[in-house]
Coordinates of C-alpha atoms in Angstrom, one line a residue:
X1 CA 12.1 -11.8 18.8
X2 CA 14.9 -14.0 17.4
X3 CA 12.4 -16.8 16.8
X4 CA 10.2 -14.4 14.8
X5 CA 13.1 -13.0 12.8
X6 CA 14.4 -16.6 12.0
X7 CA 10.9 -17.6 10.9
X8 CA 10.5 -14.5 8.7
X9 CA 13.9 -15.0 7.1
X10 CA 13.1 -18.6 6.3
X11 CA 9.7 -17.6 4.9
X12 CA 11.3 -15.1 2.6
X13 CA 14.1 -17.3 1.4
X14 CA 11.9 -20.4 0.8
X15 CA 9.3 -18.3 -1.0
X16 CA 12.0 -16.9 -3.3
X17 CA 13.0 -20.5 -4.1
X18 CA 9.4 -21.2 -5.2
X19 CA 8.0 -23.1 -2.2
X20 CA 4.2 -22.5 -2.0
X21 CA 3.0 -20.1 0.7
X22 CA 0.1 -22.5 1.4
X23 CA 2.7 -24.8 3.0
X24 CA 5.2 -22.3 4.1
X25 CA 2.9 -20.1 6.2
X26 CA 1.8 -22.8 8.7
X27 CA 5.3 -24.4 8.8
X28 CA 7.1 -21.1 9.5
X29 CA 4.5 -20.2 12.1
X30 CA 5.2 -23.5 13.8
X31 CA 9.0 -22.8 13.6
X32 CA 8.5 -19.5 15.3
X33 CA 6.4 -21.1 18.1
X34 CA 8.9 -23.9 18.6
X35 CA 11.9 -21.6 18.7
X36 CA 10.2 -19.3 21.2
X37 CA 9.7 -22.2 23.7
X38 CA 5.8 -22.3 23.4
X39 CA 5.7 -25.8 21.9
X40 CA 3.0 -26.8 24.3
X41 CA 0.7 -24.4 22.6
X42 CA 1.6 -25.4 19.0
X43 CA -1.6 -27.3 18.2
X44 CA -4.1 -24.8 19.7
X45 CA -2.2 -21.9 18.0
X46 CA -2.7 -23.7 14.7
X47 CA -6.4 -24.7 15.1
X48 CA -7.6 -21.6 17.0
X49 CA -5.3 -18.7 15.9
X50 CA -3.9 -19.6 12.5
X51 CA -7.1 -21.2 11.1
X52 CA -9.4 -18.6 12.6
X53 CA -7.5 -15.8 11.0
X54 CA -7.3 -17.6 7.7
X55 CA -11.0 -18.4 7.8
X56 CA -12.0 -14.8 8.7
X57 CA -10.0 -13.4 5.8
X58 CA -11.6 -15.9 3.4
X59 CA -15.1 -14.9 4.7
X60 CA -14.3 -11.2 4.3
X61 CA -12.7 -11.1 0.9
X62 CA -13.8 -14.2 -1.0
X63 CA -16.4 -12.4 -3.1
X64 CA -13.8 -9.7 -4.2
X65 CA -11.2 -12.4 -5.3
X66 CA -13.8 -14.5 -7.0
X67 CA -15.6 -11.8 -8.9
X68 CA -12.2 -10.1 -9.8
X69 CA -10.8 -13.3 -11.3
X70 CA -14.1 -14.1 -13.1
X71 CA -14.2 -10.6 -14.6
X72 CA -10.6 -10.8 -15.7
X73 CA -11.2 -14.1 -17.5
X74 CA -14.4 -12.7 -19.2
X75 CA -12.5 -9.7 -20.4
X76 CA -9.7 -11.8 -21.8
X77 CA -11.8 -14.5 -23.5
X78 CA -14.3 -12.1 -24.9
X79 CA -11.6 -10.2 -26.8
X80 CA -12.3 -7.1 -24.8
X81 CA -8.8 -6.9 -23.4
X82 CA -7.2 -7.2 -26.8
X83 CA -9.7 -4.7 -28.3
X84 CA -8.8 -2.0 -25.7
X85 CA -5.1 -2.6 -26.2
X86 CA -5.3 -2.3 -30.0
X87 CA -7.5 0.9 -29.6
X88 CA -4.6 2.4 -27.7
X89 CA -2.1 1.2 -30.3
X90 CA -4.1 3.0 -33.0
X91 CA -4.5 6.2 -31.0
X92 CA -1.0 6.5 -29.7
X93 CA 0.9 4.9 -32.6
X94 CA 3.2 1.9 -32.8
X95 CA 6.3 4.0 -32.5
X96 CA 5.2 4.9 -28.9
X97 CA 5.4 1.3 -27.9
X98 CA 6.3 1.9 -24.2
X99 CA 3.5 4.4 -23.7
X100 CA 1.0 2.2 -25.5
X101 CA 1.8 -0.8 -23.3
X102 CA 1.7 1.2 -20.1
X103 CA -1.7 2.8 -20.9
X104 CA -3.1 -0.6 -22.0
X105 CA -2.1 -2.2 -18.8
X106 CA -3.3 0.7 -16.7
X107 CA -6.7 0.8 -18.4
X108 CA -7.3 -2.9 -17.9
X109 CA -6.1 -3.1 -14.2
X110 CA -7.9 0.1 -13.2
X111 CA -11.0 -1.4 -14.8
X112 CA -10.8 -4.5 -12.6
X113 CA -8.8 -7.0 -14.6
X114 CA -6.4 -9.1 -12.6
X115 CA -2.7 -8.1 -13.2
X116 CA -1.9 -11.7 -14.1
X117 CA -4.6 -11.8 -16.8
X118 CA -3.3 -8.4 -18.0
X119 CA 0.3 -9.7 -18.3
X120 CA -0.8 -12.7 -20.3
X121 CA -3.1 -10.6 -22.5
X122 CA -0.7 -7.7 -23.2
X123 CA 2.6 -9.6 -23.6
X124 CA 2.0 -10.7 -27.2
X125 CA 1.1 -7.2 -28.2
X126 CA 4.0 -5.7 -26.3
X127 CA 6.4 -8.2 -28.0
X128 CA 5.1 -7.2 -31.4
X129 CA 5.3 -3.5 -30.7
X130 CA 8.8 -3.6 -29.1
X131 CA 10.2 -5.6 -32.0
X132 CA 8.7 -3.2 -34.5
X133 CA 10.1 -0.2 -32.6
X134 CA 13.5 -2.0 -32.1
X135 CA 13.3 -1.6 -28.3
X136 CA 15.0 -4.2 -26.2
X137 CA 12.8 -7.0 -25.1
X138 CA 14.3 -6.9 -21.6
X139 CA 12.3 -3.7 -21.0
X140 CA 8.9 -5.3 -21.6
X141 CA 8.5 -6.7 -18.0
X142 CA 9.2 -3.2 -16.4
X143 CA 6.8 -1.6 -18.9
X144 CA 4.0 -4.0 -18.0
X145 CA 4.8 -3.7 -14.3
X146 CA 4.6 0.1 -14.4
X147 CA 1.1 -0.1 -15.9
X148 CA -0.1 -3.0 -13.8
X149 CA 1.7 -3.1 -10.4
X150 CA 2.0 0.5 -9.4
X151 CA -0.4 3.5 -9.5
X152 CA -3.5 1.7 -10.8
X153 CA -3.1 -0.9 -8.0
X154 CA -2.5 1.4 -5.0
X155 CA -2.9 5.1 -5.8
X156 CA -5.7 5.8 -8.2
X157 CA -9.0 6.4 -6.4
X158 CA -11.7 3.9 -7.1
X159 CA -9.3 1.1 -8.1
X160 CA -11.1 -2.3 -7.6
X161 CA -7.7 -4.0 -6.8
X162 CA -7.9 -6.2 -3.7
X163 CA -5.1 -4.1 -2.2
X164 CA -7.4 -1.0 -2.3
X165 CA -10.3 -3.0 -0.7
X166 CA -8.4 -4.6 2.2
X167 CA -8.3 -1.5 4.6
X168 CA -12.1 -0.9 4.2
X169 CA -13.3 -3.0 7.2
X170 CA -10.5 -1.7 9.4
X171 CA -10.9 2.0 8.8
X172 CA -14.5 2.2 7.6
X173 CA -13.4 3.8 4.3
X174 CA -14.0 3.0 0.6
X175 CA -11.9 2.6 -2.5
X176 CA -12.1 6.3 -3.3
X177 CA -10.3 7.3 -0.1
X178 CA -8.2 10.5 -0.4
X179 CA -8.8 10.9 -4.1
X180 CA -6.8 14.1 -4.6
X181 CA -3.7 12.7 -3.0
X182 CA -4.1 9.4 -4.9
X183 CA -4.2 11.3 -8.2
X184 CA -1.1 13.4 -7.4
X185 CA 0.8 10.2 -6.5
X186 CA -0.4 8.4 -9.7
X187 CA 0.8 11.3 -11.9
X188 CA 4.2 11.3 -10.2
X189 CA 4.7 7.5 -10.5
X190 CA 3.5 7.4 -14.1
X191 CA 5.6 10.4 -15.2
X192 CA 8.8 9.1 -13.4
X193 CA 8.4 5.6 -14.7
X194 CA 7.8 6.7 -18.3
X195 CA 10.8 9.0 -18.2
X196 CA 13.0 6.2 -16.9
X197 CA 11.8 3.7 -19.5
X198 CA 12.1 6.1 -22.4
X199 CA 15.6 7.0 -21.3
X200 CA 16.6 3.4 -21.1
X201 CA 15.2 2.7 -24.5
X202 CA 17.0 5.7 -25.9
X203 CA 20.3 4.6 -24.4
X204 CA 19.9 1.1 -25.9
X205 CA 19.1 2.6 -29.3
X206 CA 22.3 4.7 -29.1
X207 CA 24.3 1.6 -28.2
X208 CA 22.8 -0.3 -31.2
X209 CA 21.2 -2.9 -29.0
X210 CA 17.9 -3.4 -30.7
X211 CA 15.2 -5.9 -29.8
X212 CA 17.7 -8.7 -29.5
X213 CA 17.8 -12.4 -30.5
X214 CA 15.8 -14.7 -28.2
X215 CA 16.1 -18.3 -29.2
X216 CA 13.7 -19.4 -26.5
X217 CA 10.8 -17.8 -28.3
X218 CA 8.6 -19.8 -30.5
X219 CA 5.3 -19.4 -32.4
X220 CA 3.2 -19.9 -29.3
X221 CA 2.9 -16.2 -28.6
X222 CA 2.6 -15.4 -32.2
X223 CA -0.4 -17.8 -32.6
X224 CA -1.9 -16.3 -29.5
X225 CA -1.7 -12.9 -31.0
X226 CA -3.2 -14.2 -34.3
X227 CA -6.0 -15.8 -32.3
X228 CA -6.7 -12.6 -30.4
X229 CA -7.1 -10.7 -33.6
X230 CA -10.0 -12.9 -34.5
X231 CA -11.7 -12.0 -31.2
X232 CA -11.6 -8.2 -31.5
X233 CA -15.0 -6.7 -30.6
X234 CA -16.6 -3.3 -30.9
X235 CA -14.8 -0.8 -28.7
X236 CA -17.8 0.4 -26.8
X237 CA -18.6 -3.2 -25.8
X238 CA -15.0 -3.6 -24.5
X239 CA -15.0 -0.3 -22.7
X240 CA -18.5 -0.5 -21.0
X241 CA -17.7 -3.2 -18.4
X242 CA -14.7 -1.2 -17.2
X243 CA -16.8 2.0 -16.9
X244 CA -19.4 0.0 -15.0
X245 CA -16.9 -1.2 -12.4
X246 CA -15.9 2.3 -11.6
X247 CA -19.3 4.0 -12.2
X248 CA -21.5 1.6 -10.3
X249 CA -19.0 1.5 -7.4
X250 CA -19.1 5.3 -7.2
X251 CA -22.9 5.5 -7.4
X252 CA -23.4 3.1 -4.5
X253 CA -20.5 4.5 -2.5
X254 CA -21.6 8.2 -2.7
X255 CA -25.2 8.0 -3.8
X256 CA -27.2 4.9 -2.7
X257 CA -25.7 3.7 0.6
X258 CA -25.3 7.1 2.3
X259 CA -29.0 7.8 1.8
X260 CA -30.2 4.5 3.2
X261 CA -31.0 4.0 6.9
X262 CA -29.3 0.7 7.5
X263 CA -29.8 0.6 11.3
X264 CA -32.4 -2.1 10.9
X265 CA -29.6 -4.5 9.9
X266 CA -28.0 -4.4 13.4
X267 CA -31.2 -5.9 14.9
X268 CA -30.6 -9.2 13.2
X269 CA -26.8 -8.8 13.0
X270 CA -25.7 -7.1 16.2
X271 CA -22.0 -7.3 15.4
X272 CA -22.4 -5.7 12.0
X273 CA -21.1 -2.2 11.4
X274 CA -22.7 -1.2 8.0
X275 CA -20.5 1.9 7.7
X276 CA -17.4 -0.4 7.6
X277 CA -18.9 -2.7 5.1
X278 CA -20.4 -0.3 2.6
X279 CA -17.2 0.0 0.6
X280 CA -17.0 -3.8 0.1
X281 CA -20.7 -4.0 -0.7
X282 CA -20.3 -1.3 -3.4
X283 CA -17.4 -3.1 -5.0
X284 CA -19.1 -6.5 -5.0
X285 CA -22.2 -5.0 -6.7
X286 CA -20.0 -3.2 -9.2
X287 CA -18.1 -6.3 -10.2
X288 CA -21.3 -8.4 -10.4
X289 CA -22.9 -5.8 -12.7
X290 CA -19.8 -5.6 -14.9
X291 CA -19.6 -9.4 -15.2
X292 CA -23.3 -9.8 -16.1
X293 CA -23.1 -6.9 -18.6
X294 CA -20.1 -8.5 -20.4
X295 CA -21.8 -11.9 -20.6
X296 CA -25.0 -10.4 -21.9
X297 CA -23.3 -8.2 -24.5
X298 CA -21.4 -11.1 -25.9
X299 CA -24.1 -13.7 -25.4
X300 CA -24.1 -15.1 -28.9
X301 CA -20.4 -14.9 -29.4
X302 CA -18.8 -16.9 -26.6
X303 CA -16.7 -19.8 -27.8
X304 CA -17.4 -21.7 -24.6
X305 CA -18.9 -19.6 -21.9
X306 CA -19.0 -22.4 -19.4
X307 CA -15.3 -23.0 -19.6
X308 CA -14.6 -19.3 -19.4
X309 CA -16.7 -19.0 -16.2
X310 CA -15.1 -22.1 -14.7
X311 CA -11.6 -21.1 -15.4
X312 CA -12.2 -17.6 -14.0
X313 CA -13.8 -19.0 -10.8
X314 CA -11.0 -21.6 -10.3
X315 CA -8.4 -18.9 -10.8
X316 CA -9.3 -17.0 -7.7
X317 CA -8.6 -19.8 -5.2
X318 CA -4.8 -19.9 -5.2
X319 CA -4.4 -16.1 -4.8
X320 CA -7.0 -16.0 -2.0
X321 CA -5.7 -18.9 0.0
X322 CA -2.1 -17.7 -0.4
X323 CA -3.0 -14.4 1.1
X324 CA -5.2 -15.9 3.7
X325 CA -2.4 -18.3 4.8
X326 CA -0.1 -15.3 5.2
X327 CA -2.7 -13.6 7.3
X328 CA -2.9 -16.8 9.5
X329 CA 0.9 -16.7 9.8
X330 CA 0.7 -13.0 10.9
X331 CA -1.9 -13.8 13.5
X332 CA 0.3 -16.5 15.1
X333 CA 3.3 -14.1 15.1
X334 CA 1.1 -11.4 16.7
X335 CA 0.2 -13.7 19.5
X336 CA 3.8 -14.2 20.6
X337 CA 5.4 -12.3 23.4
X338 CA 8.3 -11.1 21.2
X339 CA 5.9 -9.4 18.8
X340 CA 4.9 -6.9 21.5
X341 CA 8.4 -5.5 21.5
X342 CA 8.4 -5.2 17.7
X343 CA 4.9 -3.7 17.7
X344 CA 5.8 -1.1 20.3
X345 CA 9.0 -0.2 18.4
X346 CA 7.2 0.3 15.1
X347 CA 4.4 2.3 16.7
X348 CA 6.9 4.6 18.4
X349 CA 8.8 5.4 15.3
X350 CA 6.8 8.6 15.0
X351 CA 4.3 8.8 17.8
X352 CA 3.0 12.2 16.7
X353 CA 2.5 11.1 13.0
X354 CA 1.3 7.5 12.7
X355 CA 1.4 7.8 8.9
X356 CA 5.2 7.3 9.0
X357 CA 5.0 4.3 11.3
X358 CA 2.2 2.8 9.1
X359 CA 4.2 3.3 5.9
X360 CA 7.3 1.5 7.5
X361 CA 5.2 -1.4 8.8
X362 CA 3.4 -2.0 5.5
X363 CA 6.6 -1.7 3.4
X364 CA 8.5 -4.1 5.7
X365 CA 5.8 -6.8 5.8
X366 CA 5.0 -6.5 2.1
X367 CA 8.7 -6.9 1.4
X368 CA 9.1 -9.9 3.7
X369 CA 6.1 -11.8 2.3
X370 CA 6.7 -10.7 -1.3
X371 CA 3.0 -9.7 -1.5
X372 CA 1.4 -6.3 -1.2
X373 CA -2.0 -7.9 -0.3
X374 CA -0.3 -10.4 2.1
X375 CA 1.8 -7.8 3.9
X376 CA -1.1 -5.3 4.1
X377 CA -3.4 -7.9 5.5
X378 CA -0.9 -9.0 8.2
X379 CA -0.1 -5.4 9.2
X380 CA -3.8 -4.4 9.4
X381 CA -4.7 -7.6 11.2
X382 CA -2.2 -6.9 13.9
X383 CA -1.8 -3.1 14.0
X384 CA -4.9 -1.6 12.2
X385 CA -6.8 -0.8 15.4
X386 CA -3.7 0.8 16.9
X387 CA -3.1 3.0 13.9
X388 CA -6.8 4.1 13.8
X389 CA -6.7 5.0 17.5
X390 CA -3.4 6.9 17.1
X391 CA -4.7 8.8 14.0
X392 CA -7.9 9.8 15.8
X393 CA -5.8 11.2 18.7
X394 CA -3.8 13.5 16.4
X395 CA -6.7 14.4 14.1
X396 CA -5.7 12.3 11.0
X397 CA -8.7 11.0 9.0
X398 CA -9.1 7.3 8.2
X399 CA -9.2 8.1 4.5
X400 CA -5.6 9.3 4.7
X401 CA -4.6 6.1 6.7
X402 CA -6.2 4.0 4.0
X403 CA -4.3 5.6 1.1
X404 CA -1.0 5.6 2.9
X405 CA -1.4 1.9 3.9
X406 CA -2.2 0.8 0.3
X407 CA 0.6 2.8 -1.3
X408 CA 3.1 1.6 1.3
X409 CA 2.1 -2.0 0.7
X410 CA 2.9 -1.4 -3.0
X411 CA 6.4 -0.3 -2.3
X412 CA 8.7 -3.1 -1.2
X413 CA 6.4 -5.9 -2.3
X414 CA 8.2 -6.4 -5.6
X415 CA 11.5 -7.6 -4.2
X416 CA 13.1 -10.5 -6.2
X417 CA 11.1 -13.2 -4.4
X418 CA 7.7 -11.6 -5.2
X419 CA 5.5 -14.2 -6.9
X420 CA 4.0 -11.6 -9.3
X421 CA 7.5 -10.7 -10.5
X422 CA 8.5 -14.3 -11.0
X423 CA 5.3 -14.9 -12.9
X424 CA 5.8 -11.8 -15.1
X425 CA 9.3 -12.8 -16.0
X426 CA 8.1 -16.3 -16.8
X427 CA 5.5 -15.0 -19.2
X428 CA 8.0 -12.8 -20.9
X429 CA 10.6 -15.6 -21.1
X430 CA 13.2 -13.5 -19.3
X431 CA 15.1 -13.7 -16.1
X432 CA 16.0 -11.5 -13.1
X433 CA 19.4 -10.7 -14.4
X434 CA 18.0 -9.3 -17.7
X435 CA 15.0 -7.3 -16.4
X436 CA 14.8 -7.0 -12.7
X437 CA 16.8 -3.8 -12.3
X438 CA 14.3 -1.8 -14.4
X439 CA 11.3 -3.5 -12.7
X440 CA 12.7 -2.4 -9.3
X441 CA 13.2 1.1 -10.4
X442 CA 9.6 1.6 -11.6
X443 CA 7.9 -0.5 -8.9
X444 CA 10.0 0.5 -5.8
X445 CA 12.3 3.4 -6.4
X446 CA 9.6 5.7 -7.8
X447 CA 6.5 4.7 -5.7
X448 CA 8.4 5.3 -2.4
X449 CA 9.0 9.1 -3.1
X450 CA 5.4 9.4 -4.2
X451 CA 4.4 7.8 -0.9
X452 CA 6.6 10.3 1.0
X453 CA 4.9 13.1 -0.9
X454 CA 1.4 11.8 0.0
X455 CA 2.4 11.6 3.7
X456 CA 3.9 15.2 3.6
X457 CA 0.8 16.7 1.9
X458 CA -1.6 14.7 4.1
X459 CA 0.2 15.8 7.2
X460 CA 0.1 19.4 6.2
X461 CA -3.4 19.7 4.6
X462 CA -5.2 16.6 5.7
X463 CA -7.0 14.2 3.4
X464 CA -8.3 15.5 0.1

């Protein structure tokens, strides 16, 4: 157990200092093995356990990462992301800068655009709006995080975020799992986050703080905003691909696949369980249709479609292999004798309600890895089958397990060493001291009570 804890601590500290997880994951797995006294098995654990888990994860989720990154790049380069953001600005009004930015981020991420692409696309707009409204720039990262890193990523039913897709093969669910509970949690997180940010802006206004002077800013963001204005497109063209992601996904999830007899597939693929793959298949089809529709709708207007496609495809590799490496690390840790003690302790936190144990496990692992997808993948890789069995024994549906797992992974994942937070602050040209406290409130402090509410309602009334 000590070997595992030392390894986890080093992983967290070194990741915070910016060392890539691609290198850290195998190295820290090796540290855990060496400290545990199993050095004779170091090489087979790497080649058979670490690499097998990494490879299986890549095989399972590569299409989702690839299509998601490509779709995000197409939305950004076509001008669709900017068009949707400006449509919200015109509808809500520039004086409601915080609400405008949150809604713009939420619309784009719920429509399938990568949160990193959203941050790059929305920051120039947010900067202009906050400066006009005289709201401190230090609140921009928390505002973007509320719209991108919280309810649209983990709670809203139908979200195409990779976090919402990861539990599908483990629980045999789909991205619309527990829709009523997800909507309730989304409203709570959104309302609490908006109230906090508005109060912080009001307090700054009373103190006479204003937007502030930021000498590190230059004309780069301004030129990006000017360039974006030249690529504004018809609103219906910008909105249609987002609607296709959600709509096509729902049609195949609830209409097409349930009516098909897919038993013939098992004759050729005996290990295949179609019911556990339908959710992923529906999401893949939806993203493909949305990408194709956006390309065709803007066919004569692309500046350089080949570069856009190439950049989108190249952009999926690092996030995928970062997460897959963390899964490989988790597989090595799970193979160690000390993990059995940790696993049993976590599973016995609340033996009559596995939702509580699941929420704790997902939060802890997401916090350690600084990644919601990484922590969720490790937890389900090692404990998913146990939670499903425990849930079946006490009459808890897999849909409820799915929603709790995803929401829990989006709780403690945004600790200071989180790569997404570091990237967001870099985009906004701010640091942790200036902005992290507000980020933590909207991404950790408010989602955790919403998670507790979902567990309570689900335990009392079941999944709905």
